[in-house]
Each structure stands twice: as structure tokens, then as C-alpha cells.
Coordinates of N, CA and C in Angstrom, one line a residue:
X259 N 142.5 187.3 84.2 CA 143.2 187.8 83.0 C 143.2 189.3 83.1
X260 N 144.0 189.7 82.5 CA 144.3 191.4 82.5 C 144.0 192.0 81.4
X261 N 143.4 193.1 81.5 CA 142.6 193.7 80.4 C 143.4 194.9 80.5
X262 N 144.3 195.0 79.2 CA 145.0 196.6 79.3 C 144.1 197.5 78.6
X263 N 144.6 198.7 79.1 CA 144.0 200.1 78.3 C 144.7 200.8 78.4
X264 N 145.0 201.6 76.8 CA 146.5 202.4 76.6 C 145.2 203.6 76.2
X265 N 144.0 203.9 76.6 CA 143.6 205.6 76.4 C 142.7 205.9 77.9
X266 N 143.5 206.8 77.9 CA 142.8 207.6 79.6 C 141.6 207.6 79.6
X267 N 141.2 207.3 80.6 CA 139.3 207.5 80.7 C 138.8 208.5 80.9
X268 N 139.7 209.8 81.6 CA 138.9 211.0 81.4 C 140.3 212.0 80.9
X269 N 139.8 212.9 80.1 CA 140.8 213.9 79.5 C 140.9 214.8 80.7
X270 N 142.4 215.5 81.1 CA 142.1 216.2 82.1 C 141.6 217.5 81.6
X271 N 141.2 218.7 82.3 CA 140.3 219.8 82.0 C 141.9 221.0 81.6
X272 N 141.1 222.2 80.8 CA 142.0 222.9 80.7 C 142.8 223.4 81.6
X273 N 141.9 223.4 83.0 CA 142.5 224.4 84.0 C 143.1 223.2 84.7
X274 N 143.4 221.9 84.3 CA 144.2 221.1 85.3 C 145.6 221.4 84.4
X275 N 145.5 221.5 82.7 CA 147.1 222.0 82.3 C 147.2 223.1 83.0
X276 N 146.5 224.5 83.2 CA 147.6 225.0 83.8 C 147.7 225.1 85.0
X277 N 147.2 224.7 85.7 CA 147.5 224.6 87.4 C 148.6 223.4 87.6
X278 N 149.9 223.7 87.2 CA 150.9 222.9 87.4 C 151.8 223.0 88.5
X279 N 151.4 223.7 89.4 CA 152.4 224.2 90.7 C 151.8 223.0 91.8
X280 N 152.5 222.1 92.3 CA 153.0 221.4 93.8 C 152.2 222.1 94.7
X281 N 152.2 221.6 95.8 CA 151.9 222.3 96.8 C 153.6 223.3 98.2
X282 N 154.5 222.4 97.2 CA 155.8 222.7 97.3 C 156.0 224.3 96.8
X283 N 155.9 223.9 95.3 CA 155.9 225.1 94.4 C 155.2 226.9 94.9
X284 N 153.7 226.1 95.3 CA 152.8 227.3 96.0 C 153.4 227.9 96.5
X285 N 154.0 227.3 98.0 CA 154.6 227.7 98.7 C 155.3 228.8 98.4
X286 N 156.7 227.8 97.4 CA 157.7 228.5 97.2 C 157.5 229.8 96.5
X287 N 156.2 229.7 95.8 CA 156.0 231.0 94.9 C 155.4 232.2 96.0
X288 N 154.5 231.7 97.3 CA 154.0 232.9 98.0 C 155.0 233.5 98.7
X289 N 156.3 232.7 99.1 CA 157.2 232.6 100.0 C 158.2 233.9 99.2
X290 N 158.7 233.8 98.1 CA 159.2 234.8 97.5 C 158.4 236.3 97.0
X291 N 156.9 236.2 96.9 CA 156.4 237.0 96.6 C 156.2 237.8 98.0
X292 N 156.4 237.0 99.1 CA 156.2 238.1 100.8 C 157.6 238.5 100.5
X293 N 158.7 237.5 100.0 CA 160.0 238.4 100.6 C 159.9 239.8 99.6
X294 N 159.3 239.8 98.3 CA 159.9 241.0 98.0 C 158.9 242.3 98.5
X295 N 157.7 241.6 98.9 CA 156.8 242.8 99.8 C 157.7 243.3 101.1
X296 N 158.0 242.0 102.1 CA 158.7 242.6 102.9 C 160.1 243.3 103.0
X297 N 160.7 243.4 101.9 CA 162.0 244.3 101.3 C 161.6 245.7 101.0
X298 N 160.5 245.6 100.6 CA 160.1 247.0 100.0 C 159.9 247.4 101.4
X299 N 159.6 247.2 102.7 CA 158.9 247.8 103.7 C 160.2 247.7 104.6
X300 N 160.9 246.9 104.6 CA 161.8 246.8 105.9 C 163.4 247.7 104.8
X301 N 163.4 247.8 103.4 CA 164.7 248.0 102.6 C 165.8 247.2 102.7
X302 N 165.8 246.0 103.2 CA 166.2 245.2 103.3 C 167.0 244.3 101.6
X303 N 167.7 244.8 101.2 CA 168.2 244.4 100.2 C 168.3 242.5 99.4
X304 N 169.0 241.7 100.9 CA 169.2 240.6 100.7 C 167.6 239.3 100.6
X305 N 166.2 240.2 101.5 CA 165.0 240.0 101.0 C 164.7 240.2 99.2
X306 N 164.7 240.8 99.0 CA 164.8 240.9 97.7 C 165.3 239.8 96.4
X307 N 166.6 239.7 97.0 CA 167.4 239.0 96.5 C 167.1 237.4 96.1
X308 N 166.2 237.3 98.0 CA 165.8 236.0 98.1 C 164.0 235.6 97.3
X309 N 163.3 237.0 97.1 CA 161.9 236.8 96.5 C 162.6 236.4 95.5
X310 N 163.5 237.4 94.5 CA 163.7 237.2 93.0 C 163.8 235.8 92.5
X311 N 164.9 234.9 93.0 CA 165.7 233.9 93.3 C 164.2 232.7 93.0
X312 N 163.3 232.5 94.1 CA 162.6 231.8 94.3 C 161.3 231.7 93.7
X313 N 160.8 233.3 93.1 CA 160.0 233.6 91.8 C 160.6 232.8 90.6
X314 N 161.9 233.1 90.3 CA 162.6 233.0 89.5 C 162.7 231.6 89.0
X315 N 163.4 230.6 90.3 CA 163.1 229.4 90.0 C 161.7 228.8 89.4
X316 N 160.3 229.4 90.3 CA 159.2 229.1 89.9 C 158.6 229.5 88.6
X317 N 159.3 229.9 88.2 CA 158.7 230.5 86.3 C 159.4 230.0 85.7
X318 N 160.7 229.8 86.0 CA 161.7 228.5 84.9 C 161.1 227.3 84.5
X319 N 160.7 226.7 86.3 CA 160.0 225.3 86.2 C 158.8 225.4 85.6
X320 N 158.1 225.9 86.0 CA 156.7 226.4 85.8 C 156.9 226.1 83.8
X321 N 157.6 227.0 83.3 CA 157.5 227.3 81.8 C 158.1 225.9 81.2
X322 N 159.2 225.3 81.8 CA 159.6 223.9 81.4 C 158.9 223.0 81.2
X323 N 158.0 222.9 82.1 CA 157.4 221.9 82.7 C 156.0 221.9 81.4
X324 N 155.9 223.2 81.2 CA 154.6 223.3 80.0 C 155.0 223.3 79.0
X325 N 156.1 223.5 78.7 CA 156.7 223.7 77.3 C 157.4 222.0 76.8
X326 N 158.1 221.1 77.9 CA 158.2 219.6 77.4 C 157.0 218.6 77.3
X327 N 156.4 219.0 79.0 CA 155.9 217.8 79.2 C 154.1 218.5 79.0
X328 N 154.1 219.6 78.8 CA 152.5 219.5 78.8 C 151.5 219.1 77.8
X329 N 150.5 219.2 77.7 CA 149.5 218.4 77.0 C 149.1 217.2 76.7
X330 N 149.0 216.5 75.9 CA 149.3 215.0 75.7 C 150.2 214.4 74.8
X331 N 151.3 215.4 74.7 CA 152.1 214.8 74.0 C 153.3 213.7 74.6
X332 N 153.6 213.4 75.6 CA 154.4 213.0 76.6 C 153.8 211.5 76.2
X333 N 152.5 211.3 76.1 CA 151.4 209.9 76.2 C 150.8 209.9 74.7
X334 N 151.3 210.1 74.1 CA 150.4 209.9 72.8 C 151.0 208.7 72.3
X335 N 152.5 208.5 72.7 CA 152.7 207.2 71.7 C 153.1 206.1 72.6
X336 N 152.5 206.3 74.1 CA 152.8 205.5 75.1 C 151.6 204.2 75.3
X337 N 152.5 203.0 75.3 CA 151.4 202.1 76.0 C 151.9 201.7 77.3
X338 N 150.7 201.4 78.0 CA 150.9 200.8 78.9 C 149.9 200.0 79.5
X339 N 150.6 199.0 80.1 CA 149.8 197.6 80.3 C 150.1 197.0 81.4
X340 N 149.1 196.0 81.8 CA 149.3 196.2 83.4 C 148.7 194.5 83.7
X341 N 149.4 193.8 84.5 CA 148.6 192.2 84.6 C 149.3 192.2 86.2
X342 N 148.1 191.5 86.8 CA 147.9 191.2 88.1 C 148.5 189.9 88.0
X343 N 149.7 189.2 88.6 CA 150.2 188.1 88.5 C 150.0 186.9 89.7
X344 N 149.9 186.0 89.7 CA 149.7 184.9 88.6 C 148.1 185.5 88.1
X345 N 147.8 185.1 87.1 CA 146.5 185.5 86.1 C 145.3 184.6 87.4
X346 N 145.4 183.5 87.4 CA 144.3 182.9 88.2 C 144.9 182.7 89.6
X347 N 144.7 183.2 90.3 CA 145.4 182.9 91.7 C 144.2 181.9 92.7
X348 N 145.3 181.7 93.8 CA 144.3 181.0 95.1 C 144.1 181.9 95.9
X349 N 143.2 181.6 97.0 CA 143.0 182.9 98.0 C 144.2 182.4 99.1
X350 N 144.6 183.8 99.3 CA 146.1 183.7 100.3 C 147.1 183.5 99.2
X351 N 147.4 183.1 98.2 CA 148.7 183.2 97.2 C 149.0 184.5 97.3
X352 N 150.6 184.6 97.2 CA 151.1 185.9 97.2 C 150.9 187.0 95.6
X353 N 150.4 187.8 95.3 CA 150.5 188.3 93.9 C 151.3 189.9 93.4
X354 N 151.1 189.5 92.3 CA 152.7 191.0 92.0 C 151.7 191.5 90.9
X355 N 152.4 193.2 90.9 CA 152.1 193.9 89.9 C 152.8 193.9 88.8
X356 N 152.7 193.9 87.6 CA 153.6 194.0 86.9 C 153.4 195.2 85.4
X357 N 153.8 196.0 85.4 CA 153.8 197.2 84.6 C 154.4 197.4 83.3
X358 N 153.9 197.1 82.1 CA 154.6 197.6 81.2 C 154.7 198.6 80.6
X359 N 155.9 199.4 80.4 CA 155.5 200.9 79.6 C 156.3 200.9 78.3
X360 N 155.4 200.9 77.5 CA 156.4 201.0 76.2 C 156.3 202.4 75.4
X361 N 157.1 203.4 74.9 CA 157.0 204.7 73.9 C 156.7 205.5 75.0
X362 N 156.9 205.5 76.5 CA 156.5 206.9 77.4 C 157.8 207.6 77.4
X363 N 157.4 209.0 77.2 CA 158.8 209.8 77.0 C 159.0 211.0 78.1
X364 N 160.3 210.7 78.8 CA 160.4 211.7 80.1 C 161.5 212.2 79.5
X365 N 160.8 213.9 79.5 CA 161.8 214.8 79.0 C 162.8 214.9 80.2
X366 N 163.9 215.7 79.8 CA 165.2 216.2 80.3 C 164.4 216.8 81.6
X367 N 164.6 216.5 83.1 CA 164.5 217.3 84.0 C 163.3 216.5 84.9
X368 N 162.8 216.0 84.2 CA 161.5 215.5 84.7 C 161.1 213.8 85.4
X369 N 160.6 213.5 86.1 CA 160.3 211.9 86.8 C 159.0 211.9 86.2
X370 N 158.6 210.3 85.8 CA 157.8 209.7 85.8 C 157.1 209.0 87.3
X371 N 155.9 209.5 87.5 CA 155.0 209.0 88.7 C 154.1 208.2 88.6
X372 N 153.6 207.0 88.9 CA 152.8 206.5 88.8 C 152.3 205.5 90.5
X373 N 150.7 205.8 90.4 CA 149.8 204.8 91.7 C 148.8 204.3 91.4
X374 N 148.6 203.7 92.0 CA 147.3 202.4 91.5 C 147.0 201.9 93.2
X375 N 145.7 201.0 93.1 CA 145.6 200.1 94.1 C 144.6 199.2 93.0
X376 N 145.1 198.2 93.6 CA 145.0 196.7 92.4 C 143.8 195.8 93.4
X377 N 143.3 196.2 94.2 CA 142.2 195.7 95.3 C 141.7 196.3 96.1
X378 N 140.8 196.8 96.3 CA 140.0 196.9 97.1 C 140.5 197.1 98.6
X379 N 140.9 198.2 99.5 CA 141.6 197.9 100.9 C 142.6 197.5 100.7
X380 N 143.1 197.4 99.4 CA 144.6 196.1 99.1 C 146.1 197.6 99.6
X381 N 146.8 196.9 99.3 CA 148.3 197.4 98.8 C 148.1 198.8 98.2
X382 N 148.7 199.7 98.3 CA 148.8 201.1 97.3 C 150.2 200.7 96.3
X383 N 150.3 200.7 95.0 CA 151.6 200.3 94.6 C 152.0 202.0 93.9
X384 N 153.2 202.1 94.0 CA 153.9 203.7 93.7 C 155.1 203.4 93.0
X385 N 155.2 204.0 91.9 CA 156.5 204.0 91.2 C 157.0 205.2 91.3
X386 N 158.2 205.4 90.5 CA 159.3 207.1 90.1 C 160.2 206.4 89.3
X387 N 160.4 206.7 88.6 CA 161.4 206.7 87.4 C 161.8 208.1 87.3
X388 N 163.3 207.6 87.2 CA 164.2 208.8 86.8 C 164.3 209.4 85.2
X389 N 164.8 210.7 85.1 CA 164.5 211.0 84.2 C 165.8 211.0 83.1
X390 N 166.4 209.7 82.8 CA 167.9 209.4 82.3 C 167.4 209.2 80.3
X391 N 166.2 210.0 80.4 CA 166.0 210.4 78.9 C 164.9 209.3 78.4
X392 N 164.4 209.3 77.5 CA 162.9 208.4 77.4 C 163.8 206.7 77.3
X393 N 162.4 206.0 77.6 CA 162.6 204.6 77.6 C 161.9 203.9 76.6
X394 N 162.4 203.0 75.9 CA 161.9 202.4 75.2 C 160.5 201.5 75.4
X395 N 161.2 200.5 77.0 CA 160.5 200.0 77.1 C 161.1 199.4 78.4
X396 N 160.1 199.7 79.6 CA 160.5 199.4 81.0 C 159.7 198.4 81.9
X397 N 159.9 198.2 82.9 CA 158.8 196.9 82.9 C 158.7 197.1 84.7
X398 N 157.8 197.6 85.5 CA 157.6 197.8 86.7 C 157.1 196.4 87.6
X399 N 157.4 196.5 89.0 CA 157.3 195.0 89.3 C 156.8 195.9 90.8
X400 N 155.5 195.3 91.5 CA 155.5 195.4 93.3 C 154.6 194.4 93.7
X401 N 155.1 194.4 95.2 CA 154.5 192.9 95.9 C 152.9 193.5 96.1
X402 N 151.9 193.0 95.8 CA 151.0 193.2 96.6 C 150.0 192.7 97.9
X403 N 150.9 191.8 98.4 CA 150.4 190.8 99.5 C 149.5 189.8 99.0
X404 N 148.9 188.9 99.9 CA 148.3 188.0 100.1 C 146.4 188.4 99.2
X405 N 146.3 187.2 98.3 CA 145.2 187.5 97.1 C 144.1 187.2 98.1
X406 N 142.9 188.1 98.0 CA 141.7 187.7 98.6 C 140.6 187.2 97.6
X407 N 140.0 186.9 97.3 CA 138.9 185.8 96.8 C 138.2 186.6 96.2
X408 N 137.6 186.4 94.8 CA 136.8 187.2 94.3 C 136.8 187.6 92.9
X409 N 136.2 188.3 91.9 CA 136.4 188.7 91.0 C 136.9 189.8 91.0
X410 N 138.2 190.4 90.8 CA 138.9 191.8 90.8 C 139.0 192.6 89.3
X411 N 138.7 193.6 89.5 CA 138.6 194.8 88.6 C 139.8 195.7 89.2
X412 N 140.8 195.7 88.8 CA 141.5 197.1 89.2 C 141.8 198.0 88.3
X413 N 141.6 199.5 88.9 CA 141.1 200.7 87.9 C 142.9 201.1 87.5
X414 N 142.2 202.2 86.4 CA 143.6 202.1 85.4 C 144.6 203.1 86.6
X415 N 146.0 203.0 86.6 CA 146.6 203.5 87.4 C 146.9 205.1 87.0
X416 N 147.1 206.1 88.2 CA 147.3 207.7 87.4 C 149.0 207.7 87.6
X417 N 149.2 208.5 86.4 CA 150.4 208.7 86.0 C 150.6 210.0 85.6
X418 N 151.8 210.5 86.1 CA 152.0 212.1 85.7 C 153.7 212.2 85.9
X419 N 153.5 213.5 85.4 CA 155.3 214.1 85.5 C 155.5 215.1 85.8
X420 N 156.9 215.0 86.9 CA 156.7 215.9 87.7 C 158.3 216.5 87.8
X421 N 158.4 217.5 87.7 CA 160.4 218.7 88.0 C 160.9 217.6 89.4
X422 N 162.2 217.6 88.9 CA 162.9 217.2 89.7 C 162.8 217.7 91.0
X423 N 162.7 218.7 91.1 CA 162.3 219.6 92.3 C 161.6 219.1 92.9
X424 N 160.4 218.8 92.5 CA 159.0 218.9 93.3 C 158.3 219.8 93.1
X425 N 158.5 221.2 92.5 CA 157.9 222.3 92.1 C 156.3 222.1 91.2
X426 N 156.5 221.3 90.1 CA 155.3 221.5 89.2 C 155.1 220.2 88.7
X427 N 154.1 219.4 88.0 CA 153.4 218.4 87.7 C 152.7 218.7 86.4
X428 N 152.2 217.6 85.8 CA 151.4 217.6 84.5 C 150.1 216.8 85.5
X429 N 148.5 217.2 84.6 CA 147.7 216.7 85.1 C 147.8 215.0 84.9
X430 N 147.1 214.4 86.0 CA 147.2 212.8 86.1 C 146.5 212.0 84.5
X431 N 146.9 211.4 83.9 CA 146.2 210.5 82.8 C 146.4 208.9 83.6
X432 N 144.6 208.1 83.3 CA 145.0 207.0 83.8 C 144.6 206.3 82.8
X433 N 145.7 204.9 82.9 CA 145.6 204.1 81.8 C 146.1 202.8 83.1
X434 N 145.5 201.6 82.3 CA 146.4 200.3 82.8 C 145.5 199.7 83.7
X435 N 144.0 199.4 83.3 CA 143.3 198.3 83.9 C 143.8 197.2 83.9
X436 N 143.0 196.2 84.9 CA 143.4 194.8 85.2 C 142.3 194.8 86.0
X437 N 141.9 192.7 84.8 CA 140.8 192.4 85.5 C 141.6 190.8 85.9
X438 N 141.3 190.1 86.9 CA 142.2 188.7 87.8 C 140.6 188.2 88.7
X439 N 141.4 187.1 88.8 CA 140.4 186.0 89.4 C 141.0 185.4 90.4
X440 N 140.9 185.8 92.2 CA 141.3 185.0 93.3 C 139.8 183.5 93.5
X441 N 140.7 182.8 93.0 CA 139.6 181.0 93.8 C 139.7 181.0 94.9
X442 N 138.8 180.3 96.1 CA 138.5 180.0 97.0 C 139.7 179.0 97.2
X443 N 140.3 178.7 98.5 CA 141.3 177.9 98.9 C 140.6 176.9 99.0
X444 N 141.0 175.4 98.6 CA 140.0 174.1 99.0 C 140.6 173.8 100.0
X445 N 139.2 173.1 101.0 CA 139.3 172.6 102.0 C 139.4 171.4 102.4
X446 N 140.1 171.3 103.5 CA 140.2 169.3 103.5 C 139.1 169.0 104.7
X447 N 138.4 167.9 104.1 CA 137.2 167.3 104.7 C 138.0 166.1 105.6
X448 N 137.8 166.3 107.2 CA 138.5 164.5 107.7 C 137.2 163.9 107.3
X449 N 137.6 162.3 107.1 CA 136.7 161.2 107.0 C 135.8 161.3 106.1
X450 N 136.5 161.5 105.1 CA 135.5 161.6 104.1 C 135.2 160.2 103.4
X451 N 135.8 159.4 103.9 CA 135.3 157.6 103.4 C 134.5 157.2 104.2
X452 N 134.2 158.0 105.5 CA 133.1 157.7 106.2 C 132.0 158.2 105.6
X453 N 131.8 159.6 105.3 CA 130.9 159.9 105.0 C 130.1 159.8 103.7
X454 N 131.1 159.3 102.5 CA 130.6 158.9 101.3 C 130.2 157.3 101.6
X455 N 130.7 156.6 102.3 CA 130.1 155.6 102.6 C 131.6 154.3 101.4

């Protein structure tokens, strides 16, 4: 059976709101900040042009990205729910993820991301949703191969939002446990009229 959870288990810290730059983003921000050092040194006009440009982009995104999507306002009126399918499985039955998101709101400009791993060594499952304005109510689906035996806990999956770009991100919030039961495959005994007598 699947046990949803619609509140994060850890709040992220202040310095994860503002550390919203990619590793894309970094880049792009050190990358414009050399060109306009190296303009000043070489007078190279079209350096310049190209620091401004690429600064420029990076504070757009950067301020967008805090100003729609930051804090917890994006997830305050979101649920999300999460069941490992079929609920009671066999060991070796094939099983699916299945994701529900109801009230999550993806501002203008922005994807919804989400990853999980639903076992142990299992499957990594990865979503992206476009950002064609909030959804009511969407419903995610991935294979996760062959069920292994056992009592399964899978932890809630992280979810964030991220510039079309790739530039900047909100910190991860995870929600969407799931707890499932793989049974042992039964075995076939030969001769068992022999041996019961």
C-alpha cells in the first residue's frame, strides 16, 4: 500500500533560497564577468558586449526565478501522491510508478523536475514538465522493472523548478512516499503425491 505525504521532510535552509544558479548558470555568470575583465585589458569593445549580455541574462533569470518561483509558495497548495503499482506484487512482476500532482503551480518560464528511486539499487524514475502554465491536476507514469521481494519503503521524491534555460533552480522539497509489498514467487514442488503420501 502507498503511503502519501504532501509536507517536505526537511525545509530547505536560507542559503539554499538563495543559491539558485545551475552549475550552467555559474559558468555563464564567471564567463561574462572574465569577458568584461578581459575588455578592459585587451579594449576590445565586442568582449564587453559579450560580459554585459551574459551578466545580463544571469540577473534576469536569477531575479525571475526568486521573484515566481521562490519560497514555498509554488507548493503550498500542492499535493502529491505517489503508489507503487500493482499495491501487492509478486517477485519478478513488472511494476510502475505512478504520480499524482494536484494544485502544483509552474510559473511562466519555468519546468517542473522531479526524481525518486522507488527501491533500493532499483530504477532512478525522472520527470520534466513543461511549463504551459499551472496544472490542475497531472498524473506521471514510469516503468520500473522487475519487483524484488521484500517489504519496500520508498523515500519521498525531490522536486524543484528550474528556467527554461538551465540557468537557476529553487531548492529541492520532497514529498511522495510509498510504502508496497513484493511476495516471494511460489514454487512448484514435482511429486508432491509422493511425498504427502
Amino acid at each position: 500500500s502507498d503511503k502519501p505525504s504532501d509536507r517536505p521532510t526537511r525545509q530547505p535552509s536560507s542559503w539554499e533560497h538563495l543559491d539558485v544558479l545551475t552549475a550552467s548558470g555559474a559558468a555563464m555568470m564567471w564567463s561574462g564577468a572574465a569577458a568584461l575583465v578581459a575588455s578592459g585589458f585587451t579594449g576590445w569593445a565586442s568582449l564587453s558586449v559579450v560580459g554585459v549580455l551574459g551578466l545580463g541574462t544571469i540577473f534576469v533569470t536569477a531575479t525571475w526565478t526568486a521573484v515566481v518561483a521562490g519560497g514555498d509558495g509554488p507548493w503550498q497548495r500542492a499535493t502529491i501522491t505517489r503508489a507503487i503499482l500493482p499495491e501487492l506484487a509478486v517477485e519478478g512482476d513488472p511494476l510502475r510508478e505512478e504520480v499524482r500532482l494536484t494544485g502544483v503551480t509552474i510559473p511562466a518560464g519555468m519546468r517542473l523536475f522531479a526524481t525518486g528511486r522507488a527501491m533500493r539499487h532499483g530504477v532512478l524514475s525522472r520527470y520534466a514538465i513543461g511549463n504551459e502554465g499551472s496544472r490542475a491536476d497531472l498524473t506521471l507514469e514510469c516503468e520500473l522493472g522487475h519487483a524484488r521481494r521484500g517489504e519496500h519503503h520508498a523515500p519521498p521524491l525531490a522536486l524543484w523548478l528550474g528556467d527554461v534555460l538551465g540557468l537557476t533552480r529553487t531548492p529541492s522539497v520532497h514529498r511522495g512516499e510509498a510504502r508496497f509489498t513484493v511476495l516471494p514467487r511460489p514454487a512448484t514442488v514435482d511429486g508432491v503425491r509422493e511425498l504427502l503420501g
